[in-house]
PDB file of C-alpha atoms in Angstrom:
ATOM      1  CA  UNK T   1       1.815   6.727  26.213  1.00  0.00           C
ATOM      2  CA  UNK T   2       2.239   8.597  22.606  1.00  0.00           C
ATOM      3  CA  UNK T   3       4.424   7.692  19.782  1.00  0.00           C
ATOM      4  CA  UNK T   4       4.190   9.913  17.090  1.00  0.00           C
ATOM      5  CA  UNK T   5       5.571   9.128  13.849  1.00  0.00           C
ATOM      6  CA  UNK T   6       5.783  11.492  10.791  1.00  0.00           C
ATOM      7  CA  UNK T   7       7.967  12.060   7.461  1.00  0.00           C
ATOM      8  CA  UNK T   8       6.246  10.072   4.936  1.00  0.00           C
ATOM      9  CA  UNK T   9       5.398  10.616   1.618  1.00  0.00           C
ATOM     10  CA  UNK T  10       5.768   9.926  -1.644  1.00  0.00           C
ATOM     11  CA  UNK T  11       9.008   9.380  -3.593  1.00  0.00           C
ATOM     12  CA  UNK T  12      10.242   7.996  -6.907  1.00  0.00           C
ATOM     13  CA  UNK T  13      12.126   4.628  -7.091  1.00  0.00           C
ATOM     14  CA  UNK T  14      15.722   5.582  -5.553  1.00  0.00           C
ATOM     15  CA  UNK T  15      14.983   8.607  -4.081  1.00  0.00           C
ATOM     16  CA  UNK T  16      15.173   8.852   0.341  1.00  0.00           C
ATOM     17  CA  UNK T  17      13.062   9.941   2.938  1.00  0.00           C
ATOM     18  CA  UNK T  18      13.261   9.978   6.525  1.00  0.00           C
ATOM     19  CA  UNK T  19      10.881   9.134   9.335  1.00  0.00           C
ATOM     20  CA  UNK T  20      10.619  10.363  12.816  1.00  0.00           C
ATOM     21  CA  UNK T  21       9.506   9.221  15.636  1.00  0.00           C
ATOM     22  CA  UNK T  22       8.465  10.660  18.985  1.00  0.00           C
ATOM     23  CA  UNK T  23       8.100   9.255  22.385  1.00  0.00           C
ATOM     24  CA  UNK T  24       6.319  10.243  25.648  1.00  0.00           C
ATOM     25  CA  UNK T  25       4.797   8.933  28.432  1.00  0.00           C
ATOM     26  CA  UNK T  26       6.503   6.096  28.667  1.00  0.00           C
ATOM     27  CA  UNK T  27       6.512   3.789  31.977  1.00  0.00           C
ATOM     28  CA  UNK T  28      10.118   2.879  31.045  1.00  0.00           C
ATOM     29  CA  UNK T  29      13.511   4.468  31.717  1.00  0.00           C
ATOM     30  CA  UNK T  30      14.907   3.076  28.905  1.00  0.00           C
ATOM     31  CA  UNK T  31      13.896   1.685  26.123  1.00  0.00           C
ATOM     32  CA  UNK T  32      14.678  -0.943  22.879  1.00  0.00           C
ATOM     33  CA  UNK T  33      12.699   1.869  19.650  1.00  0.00           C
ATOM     34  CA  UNK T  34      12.009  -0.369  16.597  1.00  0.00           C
ATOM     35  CA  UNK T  35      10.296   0.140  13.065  1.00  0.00           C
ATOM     36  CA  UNK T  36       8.167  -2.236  11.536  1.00  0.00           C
ATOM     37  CA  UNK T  37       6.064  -1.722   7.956  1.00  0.00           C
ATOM     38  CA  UNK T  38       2.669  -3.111   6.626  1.00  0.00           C
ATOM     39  CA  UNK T  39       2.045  -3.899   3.052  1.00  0.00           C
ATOM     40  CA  UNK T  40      -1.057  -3.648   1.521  1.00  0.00           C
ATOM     41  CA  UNK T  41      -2.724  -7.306   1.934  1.00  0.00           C
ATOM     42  CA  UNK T  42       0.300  -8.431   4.030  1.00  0.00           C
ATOM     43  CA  UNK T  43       1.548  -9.062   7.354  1.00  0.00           C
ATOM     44  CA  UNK T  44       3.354  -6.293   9.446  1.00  0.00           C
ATOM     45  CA  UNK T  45       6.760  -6.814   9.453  1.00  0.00           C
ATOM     46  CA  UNK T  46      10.401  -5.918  11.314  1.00  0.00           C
ATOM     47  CA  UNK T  47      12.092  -3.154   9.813  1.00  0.00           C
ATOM     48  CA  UNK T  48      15.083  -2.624  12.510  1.00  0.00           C
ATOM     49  CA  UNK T  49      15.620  -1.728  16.231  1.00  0.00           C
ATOM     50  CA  UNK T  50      17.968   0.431  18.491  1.00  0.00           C
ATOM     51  CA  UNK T  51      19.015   0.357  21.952  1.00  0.00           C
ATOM     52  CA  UNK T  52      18.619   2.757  24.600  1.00  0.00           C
ATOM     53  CA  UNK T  53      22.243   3.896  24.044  1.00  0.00           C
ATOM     54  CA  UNK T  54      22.358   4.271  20.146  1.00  0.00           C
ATOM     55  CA  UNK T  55      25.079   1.877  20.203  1.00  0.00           C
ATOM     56  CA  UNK T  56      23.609  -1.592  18.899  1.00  0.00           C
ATOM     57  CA  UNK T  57      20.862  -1.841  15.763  1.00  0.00           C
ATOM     58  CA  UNK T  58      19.612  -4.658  14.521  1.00  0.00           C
ATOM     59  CA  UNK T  59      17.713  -4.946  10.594  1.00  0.00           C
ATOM     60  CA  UNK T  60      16.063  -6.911   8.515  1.00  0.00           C
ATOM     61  CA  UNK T  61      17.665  -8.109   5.836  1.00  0.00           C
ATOM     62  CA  UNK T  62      15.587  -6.791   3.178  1.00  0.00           C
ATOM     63  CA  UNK T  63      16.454  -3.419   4.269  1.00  0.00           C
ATOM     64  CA  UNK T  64      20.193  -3.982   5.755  1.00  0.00           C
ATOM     65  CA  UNK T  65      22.751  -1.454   3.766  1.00  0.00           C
ATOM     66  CA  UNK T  66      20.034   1.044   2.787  1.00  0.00           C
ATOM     67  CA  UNK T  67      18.065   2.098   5.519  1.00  0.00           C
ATOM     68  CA  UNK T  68      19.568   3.435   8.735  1.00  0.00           C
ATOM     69  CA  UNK T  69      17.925   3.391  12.030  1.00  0.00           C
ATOM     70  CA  UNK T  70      19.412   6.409  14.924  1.00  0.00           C
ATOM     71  CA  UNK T  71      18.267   8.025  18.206  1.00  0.00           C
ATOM     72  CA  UNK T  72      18.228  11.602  18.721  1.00  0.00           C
ATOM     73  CA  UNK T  73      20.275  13.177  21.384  1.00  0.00           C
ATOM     74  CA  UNK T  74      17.012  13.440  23.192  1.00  0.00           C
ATOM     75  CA  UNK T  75      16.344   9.434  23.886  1.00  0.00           C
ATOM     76  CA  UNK T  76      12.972   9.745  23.189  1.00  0.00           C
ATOM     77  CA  UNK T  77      13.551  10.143  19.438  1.00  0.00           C
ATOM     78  CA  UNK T  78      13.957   7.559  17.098  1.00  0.00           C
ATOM     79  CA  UNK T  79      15.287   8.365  13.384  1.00  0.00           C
ATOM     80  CA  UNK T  80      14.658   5.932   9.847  1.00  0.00           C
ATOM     81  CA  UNK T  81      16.898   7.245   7.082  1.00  0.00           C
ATOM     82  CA  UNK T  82      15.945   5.088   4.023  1.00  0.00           C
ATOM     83  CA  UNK T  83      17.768   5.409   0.737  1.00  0.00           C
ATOM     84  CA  UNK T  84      17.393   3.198  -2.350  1.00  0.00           C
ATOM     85  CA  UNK T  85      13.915   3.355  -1.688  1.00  0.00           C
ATOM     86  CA  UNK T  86      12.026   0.470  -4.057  1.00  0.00           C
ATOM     87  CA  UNK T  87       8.250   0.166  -5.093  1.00  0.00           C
ATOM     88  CA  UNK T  88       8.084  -2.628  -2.586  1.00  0.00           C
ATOM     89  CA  UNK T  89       8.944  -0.996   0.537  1.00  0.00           C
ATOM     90  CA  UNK T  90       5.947   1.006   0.192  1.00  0.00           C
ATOM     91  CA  UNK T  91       4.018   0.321   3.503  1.00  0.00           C
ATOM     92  CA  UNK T  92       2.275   2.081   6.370  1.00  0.00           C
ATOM     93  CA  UNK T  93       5.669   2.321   8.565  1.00  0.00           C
ATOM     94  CA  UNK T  94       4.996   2.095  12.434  1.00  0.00           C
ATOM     95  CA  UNK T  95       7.124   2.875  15.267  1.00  0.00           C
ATOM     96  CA  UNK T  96       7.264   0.981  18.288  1.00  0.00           C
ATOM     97  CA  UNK T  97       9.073   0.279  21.597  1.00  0.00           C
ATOM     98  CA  UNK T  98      10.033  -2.449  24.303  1.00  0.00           C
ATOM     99  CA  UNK T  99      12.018  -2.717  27.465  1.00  0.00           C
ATOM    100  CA  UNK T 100      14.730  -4.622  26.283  1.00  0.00           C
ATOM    101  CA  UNK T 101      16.061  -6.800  23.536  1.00  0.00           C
ATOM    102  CA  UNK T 102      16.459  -5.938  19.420  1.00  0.00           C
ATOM    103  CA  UNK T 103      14.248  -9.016  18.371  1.00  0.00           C
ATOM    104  CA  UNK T 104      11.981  -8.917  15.563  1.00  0.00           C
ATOM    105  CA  UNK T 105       8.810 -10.482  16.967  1.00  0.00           C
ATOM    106  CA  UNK T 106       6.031  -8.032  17.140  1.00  0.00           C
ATOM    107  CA  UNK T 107       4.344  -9.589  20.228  1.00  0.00           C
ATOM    108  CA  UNK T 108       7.615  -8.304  21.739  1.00  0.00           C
ATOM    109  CA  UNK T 109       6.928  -4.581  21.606  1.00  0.00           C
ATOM    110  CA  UNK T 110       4.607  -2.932  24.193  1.00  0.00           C
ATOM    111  CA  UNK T 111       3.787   0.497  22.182  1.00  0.00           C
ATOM    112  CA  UNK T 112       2.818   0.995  19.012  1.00  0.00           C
ATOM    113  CA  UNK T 113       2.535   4.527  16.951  1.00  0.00           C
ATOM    114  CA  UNK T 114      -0.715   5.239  14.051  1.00  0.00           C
ATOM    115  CA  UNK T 115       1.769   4.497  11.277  1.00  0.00           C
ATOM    116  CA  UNK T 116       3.169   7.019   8.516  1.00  0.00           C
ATOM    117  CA  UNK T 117       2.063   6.459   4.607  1.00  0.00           C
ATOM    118  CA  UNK T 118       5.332   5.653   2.667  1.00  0.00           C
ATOM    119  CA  UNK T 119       4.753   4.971  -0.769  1.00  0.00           C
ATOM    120  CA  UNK T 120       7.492   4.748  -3.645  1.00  0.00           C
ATOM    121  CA  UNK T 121       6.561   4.573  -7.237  1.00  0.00           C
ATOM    122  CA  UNK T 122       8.593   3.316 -10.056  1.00  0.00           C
TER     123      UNK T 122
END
C-alpha cells in the first residue's frame, strides 16, 4: 500500500496551494480519502474527508469555506485546494484512507502517506 502526497511549499499569508494525493495498492474497492495536518509541537489533526463517489465531504471547522477537498476522475486520487492560507495552517499535511465513514478520529484510518511540508508565512 502507497500513498503519495506532494504539492507543498511555501506561500505568503493568503496566497493557495494545492496538494495531491496518490493511491495504490490498496486492499479496498472503495475507499473514505481524508487529510489530516501536524503542527509543530502539536497533535495531528482532521483536515476533511471524501467518499468513494466524490459526492459527500466532511471538514473541520477551522478550515470549512477555504479549503476544498475533491477526487480525481481516477478514484485513486485525492485533491486539497486551500485558499486563504494563514501562518497557522502551516503543518506537515498527511493523506490517509479508510473503508468507510467521513469521521475525524485518526485511529479510524488504515493508511497513512509521509506527509507534505506546508508552510505559510505572514
Amino acid at each position: 500500500v502507497q500513498l503519495v502526497e506532494s504539492g507543498g511549499g511555501l506561500v505568503q499569508a493568503g496566497g493557495s496551494l494545492r496538494l495531491s494525493c496518490a493511491a495504490s495498492g490498496l486492499p479496498f474497492s472503495s475507499y473514505v480519502m481524508g487529510w489530516f495536518r501536524q503542527a509543530p509541537g502539536k497533535e495531528r489533526m482532521f483536515v476533511g474527508a471524501i467518499s468513494w463517489s466524490g459526492g459527500i465531504t466532511n471538514y473541520a471547522a477551522s478550515v470549512k469555506g477555504r479549503f476544498t477537498i475533491s477526487r480525481g476522475n481516477a478514484k485513486n486520487m485525492v485533491y486539497l485546494q486551500m485558499n486563504s492560507l494563514k501562518p497557522e495552517d502551516t503543518a506537515v499535511y498527511y493523506c490517509a484512507v479508510r473503508f468507510s465513514g467521513l469521521g475525524a478520529s485518526e485511529a479510524d484510518y488504515d493508511y497513512w502517506g509521509q506527509g507534505t511540508q506546508v508552510t505559510v508565512s505572514s
